Short mmCIF file of C-alpha atoms and ligand atoms in Angstrom, two decimals:
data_model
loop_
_atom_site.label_atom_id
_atom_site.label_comp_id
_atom_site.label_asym_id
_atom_site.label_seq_id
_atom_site.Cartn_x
_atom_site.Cartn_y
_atom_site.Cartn_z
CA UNK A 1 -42.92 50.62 -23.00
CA UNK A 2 -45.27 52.75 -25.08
CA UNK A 3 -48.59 51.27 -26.64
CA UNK A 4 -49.56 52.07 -29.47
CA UNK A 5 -53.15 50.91 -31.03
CA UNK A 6 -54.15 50.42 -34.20
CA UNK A 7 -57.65 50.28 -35.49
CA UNK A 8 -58.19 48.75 -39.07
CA UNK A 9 -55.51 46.39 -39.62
CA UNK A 10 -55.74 47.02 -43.75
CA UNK A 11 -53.21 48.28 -45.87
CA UNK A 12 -52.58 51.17 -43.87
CA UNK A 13 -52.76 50.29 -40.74
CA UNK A 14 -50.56 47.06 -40.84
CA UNK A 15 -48.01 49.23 -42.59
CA UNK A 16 -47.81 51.54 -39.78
CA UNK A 17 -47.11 48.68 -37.25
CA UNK A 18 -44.77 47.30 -39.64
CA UNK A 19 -42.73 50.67 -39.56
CA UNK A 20 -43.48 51.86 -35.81
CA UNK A 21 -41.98 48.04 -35.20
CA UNK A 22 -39.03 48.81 -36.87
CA UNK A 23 -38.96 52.41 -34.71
CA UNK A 24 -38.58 50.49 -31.52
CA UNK A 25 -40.50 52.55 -29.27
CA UNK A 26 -43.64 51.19 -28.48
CA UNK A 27 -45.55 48.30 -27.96
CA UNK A 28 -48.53 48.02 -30.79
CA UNK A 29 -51.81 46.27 -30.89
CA UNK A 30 -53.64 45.85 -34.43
CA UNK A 31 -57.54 45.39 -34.14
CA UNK A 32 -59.61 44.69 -37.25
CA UNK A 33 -63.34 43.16 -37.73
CA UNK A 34 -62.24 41.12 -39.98
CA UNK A 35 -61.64 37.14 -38.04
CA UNK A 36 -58.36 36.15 -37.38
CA UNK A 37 -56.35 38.66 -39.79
CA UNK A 38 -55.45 41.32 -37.24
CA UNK A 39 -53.73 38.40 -35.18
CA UNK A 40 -52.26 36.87 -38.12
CA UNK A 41 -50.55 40.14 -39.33
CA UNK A 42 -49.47 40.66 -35.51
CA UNK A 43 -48.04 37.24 -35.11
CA UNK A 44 -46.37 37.46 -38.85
CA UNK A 45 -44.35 40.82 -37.80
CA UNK A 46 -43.09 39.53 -34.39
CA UNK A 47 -41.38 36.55 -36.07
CA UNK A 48 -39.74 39.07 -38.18
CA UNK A 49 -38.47 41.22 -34.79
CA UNK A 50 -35.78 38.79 -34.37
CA UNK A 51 -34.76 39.10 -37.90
CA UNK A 52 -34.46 43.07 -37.70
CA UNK A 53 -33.15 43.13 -33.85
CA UNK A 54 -35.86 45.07 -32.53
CA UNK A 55 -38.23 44.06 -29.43
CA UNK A 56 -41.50 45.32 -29.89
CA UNK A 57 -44.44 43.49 -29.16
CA UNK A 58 -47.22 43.39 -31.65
CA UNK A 59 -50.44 41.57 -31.15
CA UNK A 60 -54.19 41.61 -32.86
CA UNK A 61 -57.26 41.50 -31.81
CA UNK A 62 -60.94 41.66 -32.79
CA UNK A 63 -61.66 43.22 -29.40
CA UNK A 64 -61.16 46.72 -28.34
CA UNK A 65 -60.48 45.67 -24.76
CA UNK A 66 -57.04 44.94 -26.32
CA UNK A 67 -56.17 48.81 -26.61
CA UNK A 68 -56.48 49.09 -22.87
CA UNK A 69 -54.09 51.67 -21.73
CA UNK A 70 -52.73 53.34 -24.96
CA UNK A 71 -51.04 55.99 -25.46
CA UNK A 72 -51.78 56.29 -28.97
CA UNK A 73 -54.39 55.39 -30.86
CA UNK A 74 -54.67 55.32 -34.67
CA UNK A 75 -57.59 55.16 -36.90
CA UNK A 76 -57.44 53.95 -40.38
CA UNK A 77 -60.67 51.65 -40.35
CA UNK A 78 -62.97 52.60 -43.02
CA UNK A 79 -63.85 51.32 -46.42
CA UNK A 80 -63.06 52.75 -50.16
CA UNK A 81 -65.83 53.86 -52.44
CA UNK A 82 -67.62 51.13 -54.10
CA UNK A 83 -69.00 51.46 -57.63
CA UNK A 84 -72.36 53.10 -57.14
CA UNK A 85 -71.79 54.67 -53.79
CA UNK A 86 -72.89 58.25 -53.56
CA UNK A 87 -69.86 60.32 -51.68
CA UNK A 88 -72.80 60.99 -48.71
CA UNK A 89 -73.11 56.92 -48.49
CA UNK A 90 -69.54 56.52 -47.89
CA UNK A 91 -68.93 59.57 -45.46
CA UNK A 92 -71.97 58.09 -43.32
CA UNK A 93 -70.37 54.43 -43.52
CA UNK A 94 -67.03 55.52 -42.92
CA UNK A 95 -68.13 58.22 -39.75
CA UNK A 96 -70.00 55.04 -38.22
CA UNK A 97 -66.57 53.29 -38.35
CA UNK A 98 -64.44 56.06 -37.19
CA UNK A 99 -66.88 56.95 -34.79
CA UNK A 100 -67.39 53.74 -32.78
CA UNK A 101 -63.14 53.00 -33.22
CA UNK A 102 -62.89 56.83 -31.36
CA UNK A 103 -65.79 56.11 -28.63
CA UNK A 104 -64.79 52.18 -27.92
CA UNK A 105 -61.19 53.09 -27.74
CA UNK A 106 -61.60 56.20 -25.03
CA UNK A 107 -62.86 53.79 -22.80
CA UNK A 108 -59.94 51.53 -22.59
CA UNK A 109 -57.63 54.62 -22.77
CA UNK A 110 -58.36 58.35 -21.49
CA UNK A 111 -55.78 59.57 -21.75
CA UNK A 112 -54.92 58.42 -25.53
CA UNK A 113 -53.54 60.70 -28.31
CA UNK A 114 -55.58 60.43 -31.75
CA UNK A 115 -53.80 59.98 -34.86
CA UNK A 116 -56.60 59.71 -37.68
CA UNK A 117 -56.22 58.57 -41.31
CA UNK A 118 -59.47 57.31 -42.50
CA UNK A 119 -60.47 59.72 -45.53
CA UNK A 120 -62.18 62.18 -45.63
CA UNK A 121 -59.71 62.69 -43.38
CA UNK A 122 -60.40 66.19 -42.15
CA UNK A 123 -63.50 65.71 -41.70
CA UNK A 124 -62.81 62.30 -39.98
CA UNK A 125 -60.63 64.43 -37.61
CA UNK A 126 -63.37 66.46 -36.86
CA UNK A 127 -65.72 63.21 -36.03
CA UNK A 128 -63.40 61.96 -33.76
CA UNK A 129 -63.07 65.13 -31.52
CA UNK A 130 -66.36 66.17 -31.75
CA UNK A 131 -67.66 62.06 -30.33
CA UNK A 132 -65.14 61.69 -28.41
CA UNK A 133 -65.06 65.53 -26.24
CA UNK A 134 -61.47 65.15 -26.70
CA UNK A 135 -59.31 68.70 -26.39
CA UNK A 136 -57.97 69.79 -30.07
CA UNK A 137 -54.18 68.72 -28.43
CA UNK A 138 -55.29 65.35 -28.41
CA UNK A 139 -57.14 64.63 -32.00
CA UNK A 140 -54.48 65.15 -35.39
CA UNK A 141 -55.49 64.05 -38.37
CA UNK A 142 -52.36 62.76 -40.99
CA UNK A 143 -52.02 64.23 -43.89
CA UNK A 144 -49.84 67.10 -44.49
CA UNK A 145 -46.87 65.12 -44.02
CA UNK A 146 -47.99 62.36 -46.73
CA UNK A 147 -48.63 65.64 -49.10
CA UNK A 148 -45.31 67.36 -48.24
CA UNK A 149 -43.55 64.04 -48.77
CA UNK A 150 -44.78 63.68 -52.22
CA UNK A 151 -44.00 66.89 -53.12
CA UNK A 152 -40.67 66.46 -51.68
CA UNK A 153 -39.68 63.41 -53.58
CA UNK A 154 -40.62 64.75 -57.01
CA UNK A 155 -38.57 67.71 -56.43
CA UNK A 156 -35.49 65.05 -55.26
CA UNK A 157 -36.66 63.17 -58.98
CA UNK A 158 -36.30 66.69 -60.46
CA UNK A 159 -33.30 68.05 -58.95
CA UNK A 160 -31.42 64.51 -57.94
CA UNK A 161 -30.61 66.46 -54.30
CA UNK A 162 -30.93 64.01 -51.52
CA UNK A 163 -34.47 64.04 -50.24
CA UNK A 164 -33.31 64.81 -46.95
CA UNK A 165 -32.37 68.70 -48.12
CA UNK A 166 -35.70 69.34 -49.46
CA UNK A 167 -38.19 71.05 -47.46
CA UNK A 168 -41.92 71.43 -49.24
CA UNK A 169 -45.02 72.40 -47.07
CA UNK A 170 -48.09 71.37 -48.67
CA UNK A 171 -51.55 72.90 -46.42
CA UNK A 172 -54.79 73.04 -46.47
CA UNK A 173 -57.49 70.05 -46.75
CA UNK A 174 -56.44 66.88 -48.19
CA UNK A 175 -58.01 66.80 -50.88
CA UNK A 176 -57.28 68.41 -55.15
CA UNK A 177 -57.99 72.40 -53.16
CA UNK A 178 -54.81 71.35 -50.85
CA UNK A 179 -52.07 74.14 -50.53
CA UNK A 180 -48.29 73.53 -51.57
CA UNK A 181 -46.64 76.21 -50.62
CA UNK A 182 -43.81 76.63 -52.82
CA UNK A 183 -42.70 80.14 -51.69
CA UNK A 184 -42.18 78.32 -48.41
CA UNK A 185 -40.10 75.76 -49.67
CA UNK A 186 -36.93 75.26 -49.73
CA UNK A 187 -33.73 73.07 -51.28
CA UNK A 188 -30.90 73.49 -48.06
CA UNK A 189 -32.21 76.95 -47.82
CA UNK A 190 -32.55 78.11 -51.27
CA UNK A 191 -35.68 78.85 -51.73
CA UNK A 192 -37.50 76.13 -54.47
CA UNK A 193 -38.61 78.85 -56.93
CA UNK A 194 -34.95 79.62 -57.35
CA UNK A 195 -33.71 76.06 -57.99
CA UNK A 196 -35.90 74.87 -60.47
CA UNK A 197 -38.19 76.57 -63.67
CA UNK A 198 -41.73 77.73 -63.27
CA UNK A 199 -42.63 75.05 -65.42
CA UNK A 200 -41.50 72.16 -63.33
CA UNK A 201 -42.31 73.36 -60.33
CA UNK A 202 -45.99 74.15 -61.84
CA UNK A 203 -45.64 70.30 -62.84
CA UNK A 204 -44.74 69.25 -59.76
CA UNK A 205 -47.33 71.17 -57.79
CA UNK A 206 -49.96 69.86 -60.11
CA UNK A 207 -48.68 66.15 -59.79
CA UNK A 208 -48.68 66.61 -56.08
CA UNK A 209 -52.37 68.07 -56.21
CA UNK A 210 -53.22 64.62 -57.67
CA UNK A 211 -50.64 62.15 -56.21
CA UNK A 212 -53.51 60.14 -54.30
CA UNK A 213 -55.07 59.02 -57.61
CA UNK A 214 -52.21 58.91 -59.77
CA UNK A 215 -51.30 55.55 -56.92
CA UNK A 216 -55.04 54.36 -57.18
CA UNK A 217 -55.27 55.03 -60.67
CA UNK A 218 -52.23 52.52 -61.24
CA UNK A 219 -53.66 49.63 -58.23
CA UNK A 220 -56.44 49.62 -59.63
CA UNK A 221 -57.64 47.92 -56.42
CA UNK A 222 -56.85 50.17 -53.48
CA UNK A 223 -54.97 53.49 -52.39
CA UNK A 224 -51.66 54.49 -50.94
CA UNK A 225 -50.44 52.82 -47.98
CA UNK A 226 -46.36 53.11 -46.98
CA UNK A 227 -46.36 56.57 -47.69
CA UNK A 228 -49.71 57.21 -45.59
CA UNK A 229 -47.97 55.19 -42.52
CA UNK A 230 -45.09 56.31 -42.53
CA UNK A 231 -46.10 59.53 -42.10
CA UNK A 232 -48.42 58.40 -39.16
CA UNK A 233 -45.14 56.64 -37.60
CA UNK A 234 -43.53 59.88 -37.84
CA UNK A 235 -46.02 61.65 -36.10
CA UNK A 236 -46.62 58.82 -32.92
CA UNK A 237 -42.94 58.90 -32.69
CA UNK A 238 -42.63 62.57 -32.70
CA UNK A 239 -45.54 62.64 -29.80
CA UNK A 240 -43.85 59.82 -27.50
CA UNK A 241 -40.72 61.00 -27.71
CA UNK A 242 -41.63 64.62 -27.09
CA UNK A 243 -39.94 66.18 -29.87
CA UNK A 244 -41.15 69.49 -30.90
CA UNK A 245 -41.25 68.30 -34.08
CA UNK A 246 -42.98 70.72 -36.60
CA UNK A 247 -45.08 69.25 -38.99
CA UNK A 248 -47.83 69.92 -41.66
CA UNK A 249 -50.72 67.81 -39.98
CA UNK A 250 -54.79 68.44 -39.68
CA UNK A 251 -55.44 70.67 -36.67
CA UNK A 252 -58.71 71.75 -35.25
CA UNK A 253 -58.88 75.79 -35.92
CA UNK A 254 -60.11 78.33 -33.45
CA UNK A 255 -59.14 81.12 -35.33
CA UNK A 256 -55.93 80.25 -37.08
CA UNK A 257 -55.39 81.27 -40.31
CA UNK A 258 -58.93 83.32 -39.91
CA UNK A 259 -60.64 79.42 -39.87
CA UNK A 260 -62.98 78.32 -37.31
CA UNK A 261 -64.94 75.21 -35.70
CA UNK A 262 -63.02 73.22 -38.25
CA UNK A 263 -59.99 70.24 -38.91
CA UNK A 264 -57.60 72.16 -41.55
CA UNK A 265 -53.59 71.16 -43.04
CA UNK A 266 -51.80 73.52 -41.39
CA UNK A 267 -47.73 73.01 -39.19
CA UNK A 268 -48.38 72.52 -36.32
CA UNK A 269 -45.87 71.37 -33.59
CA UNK A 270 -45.82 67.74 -31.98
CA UNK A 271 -44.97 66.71 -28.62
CA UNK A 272 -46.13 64.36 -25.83
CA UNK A 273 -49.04 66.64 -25.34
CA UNK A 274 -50.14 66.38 -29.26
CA UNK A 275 -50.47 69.01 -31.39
CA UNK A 276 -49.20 71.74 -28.72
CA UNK A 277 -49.44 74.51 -30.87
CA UNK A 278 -50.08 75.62 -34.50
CA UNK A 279 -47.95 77.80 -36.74
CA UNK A 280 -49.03 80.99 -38.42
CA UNK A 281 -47.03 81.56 -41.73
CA UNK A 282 -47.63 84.96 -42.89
CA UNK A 283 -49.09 84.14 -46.38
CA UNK A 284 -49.33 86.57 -49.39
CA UNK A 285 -52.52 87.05 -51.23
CA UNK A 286 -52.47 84.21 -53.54
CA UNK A 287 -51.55 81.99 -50.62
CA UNK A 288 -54.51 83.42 -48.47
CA UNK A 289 -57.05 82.98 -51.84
CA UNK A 290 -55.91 78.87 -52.07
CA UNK A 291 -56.27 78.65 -48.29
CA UNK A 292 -59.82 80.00 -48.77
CA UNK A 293 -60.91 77.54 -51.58
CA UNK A 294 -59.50 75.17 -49.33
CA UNK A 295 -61.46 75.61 -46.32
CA UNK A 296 -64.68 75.56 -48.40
CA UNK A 297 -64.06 72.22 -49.59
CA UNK A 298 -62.96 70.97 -46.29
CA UNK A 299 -66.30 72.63 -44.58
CA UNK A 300 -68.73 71.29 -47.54
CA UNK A 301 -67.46 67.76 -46.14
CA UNK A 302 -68.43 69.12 -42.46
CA UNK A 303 -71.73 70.35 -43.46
CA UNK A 304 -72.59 67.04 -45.00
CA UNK A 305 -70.97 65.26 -41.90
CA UNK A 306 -73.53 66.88 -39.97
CA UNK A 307 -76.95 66.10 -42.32
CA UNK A 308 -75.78 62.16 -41.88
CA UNK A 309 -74.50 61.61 -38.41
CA UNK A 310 -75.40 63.32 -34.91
CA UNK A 311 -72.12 65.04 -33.46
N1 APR B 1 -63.55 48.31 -36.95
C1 APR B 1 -62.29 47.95 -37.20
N2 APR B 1 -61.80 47.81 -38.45
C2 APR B 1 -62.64 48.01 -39.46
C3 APR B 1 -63.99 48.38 -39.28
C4 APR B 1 -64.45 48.50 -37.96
N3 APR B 1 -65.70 48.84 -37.69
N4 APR B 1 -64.57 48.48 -40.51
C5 APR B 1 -63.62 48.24 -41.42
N5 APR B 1 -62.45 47.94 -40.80
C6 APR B 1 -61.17 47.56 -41.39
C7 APR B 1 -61.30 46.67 -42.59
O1 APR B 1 -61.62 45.33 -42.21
C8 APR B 1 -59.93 46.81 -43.22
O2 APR B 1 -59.05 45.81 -42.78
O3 APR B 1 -60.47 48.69 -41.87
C9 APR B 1 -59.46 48.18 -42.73
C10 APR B 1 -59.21 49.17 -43.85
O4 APR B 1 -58.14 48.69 -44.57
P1 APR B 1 -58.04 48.74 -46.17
O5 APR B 1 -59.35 48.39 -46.75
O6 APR B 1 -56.83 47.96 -46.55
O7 APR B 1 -57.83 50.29 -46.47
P2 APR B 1 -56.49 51.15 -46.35
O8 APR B 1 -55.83 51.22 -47.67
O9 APR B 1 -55.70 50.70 -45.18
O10 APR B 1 -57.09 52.59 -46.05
C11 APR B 1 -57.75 52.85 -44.83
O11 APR B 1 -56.96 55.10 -44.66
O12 APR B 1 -55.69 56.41 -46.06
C12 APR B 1 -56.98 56.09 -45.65
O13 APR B 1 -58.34 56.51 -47.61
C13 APR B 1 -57.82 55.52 -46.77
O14 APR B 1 -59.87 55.75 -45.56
C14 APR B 1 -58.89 54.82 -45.99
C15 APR B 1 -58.12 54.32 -44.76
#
């Protein structure tokens, strides 16, 4: 069986084991600081296997010895900003986290794929390649598909077409400079600009922009989780079962799209070596001026990475 490891048994993170479990394809392990809580979440969601039908094992630990032998590891360990913490404070607390989860983990497993979630996620991308030496194959960042998938359902809201028609590709950093492509998308084929006004789809593009805080704005205590992990269970099951799957995700760029030494939104197509190759859309001007305000945002983050942390 596959493994699958887990590191930061929160909201996100239990959510992905919750719907990798129901995937069936590998075994998972949650770990978490926190006492007790990673094992209680594990033990919880194995007495539901036999209510679902499905056999995977799930267990939790507060040791990283426990992700011995993975084939994937995830990171979404990291805190949200507190009241009073400076952006800087948080990237250094949260590139601590992510850092130790990618170094700790490598030794149990070499040969591990990286899935990373913790925000700022391209730059937490970056982190963990850059500590743990890792080739770009074998360190994605998740976001794209979380982006696309938003976009996606409020054009299903908008047009009531089954979600599974709609194709949206949303680029660039996570973050309110991210990329949706709407030339590039698509309702079965017809291209989205044709299907629905310039006004909604300017709506929709804008909602999309800011569908991270539109969910945190109404919790109040906390940020999106199912959407986050399911796109992360997408991606470790496109990886372990080899499937060419193409897929907006954050890549490390060595030239692409004009962008180097950096983590950037962009498809990129997923197998059991990773992220075996990136696509190049060709993009028009406006689409190559977005992608540029992009990138500076995303490499501000790296540049302040780098004054806080030693890569
Ligand atoms: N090692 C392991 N786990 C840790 C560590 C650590 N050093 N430090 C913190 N954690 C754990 C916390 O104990 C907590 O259980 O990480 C978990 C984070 O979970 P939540 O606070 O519920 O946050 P969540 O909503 O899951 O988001 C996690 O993913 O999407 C991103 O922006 C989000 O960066 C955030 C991350």
């Amino acid at each position: 069986m596959n493994k699958i490891s887990i590191i930061g048994a929160g909201m996100t993170g239990a959510t992905a084991a919750h719907w990798l479990a129901e995937r069936e394809f590998a075994d998972i392990v949650l770990v978490d600081v926190v006492e007790g809580m990673p094992q209680g979440k594990a033990l919880d969601m194995l007495q539901a296997m036999p209510i679902i039908g499905r056999d995977a094992g799930i267990v939790g630990s507060n040791e990283y010895e426990a992700t011995r032998g993975s084939d994937i590891i995830i990171i979404t360990a990291g805190i949200a900003r507190k009241p009073g913490m400076s952006r800087d404070d948080l990237l250094k607390t949260n590139a601590g986290i992510v850092g130790t989860a990618a170094t700790e983990t490598l030794k149990y497993s070499p040969d591990a794929i990286y899935i990373v979630l913790t925000n700022p996620l391209d730059t937490m991308a970056y982190l963990t390649m850059k500590k743990t030496g890792l080739p770009r194959e074998r360190v994605i960042g998740q976001a794209g598909i979380l982006d696309s998938a938003r976009m996606r359902a409020f054009v299903a809201m908008e047009t009531g077409v089954s979600v599974e028609n709609i194709n949206c590709y949303v680029l660039g950093g996570h973050g309110d400079e991210m990329v949706p492509l709407t030339r590039h998308s698509n309702i079965a084929g017809v291209p989205l600009r044709d299907y629905i006004s310039a006004d909604k789809l300017e709506a929709i593009v804008a909602r999309t922009r800011k569908g991270g805080a539109e969910i945190i704005n109404l919790l109040k205590t906390g940020s999106a989780y199912y959407a986050p992990a399911a796109a992360c269970a997408q991606m470790a099951e496109a990886i372990l079962k080899d499937k060419n799957l193409i897929a907006p995700c954050a890549a490390y760029m060595n030239g692409e799209y004009g962008l180097h030494d950096m983590y950037f939104g962009v498809p990129v197509m997923l197998g059991r070596t990773g992220m075996e190759k990136i696509i190049e859309y060709k993009l028009d001007d406006d689409e190559k001026a977005m992608f540029e305000k992009s990138a500076a945002a995303v490499k501000e983050t790296h540049e302040a990475l780098k004054n806080v942390v030693e890569l």
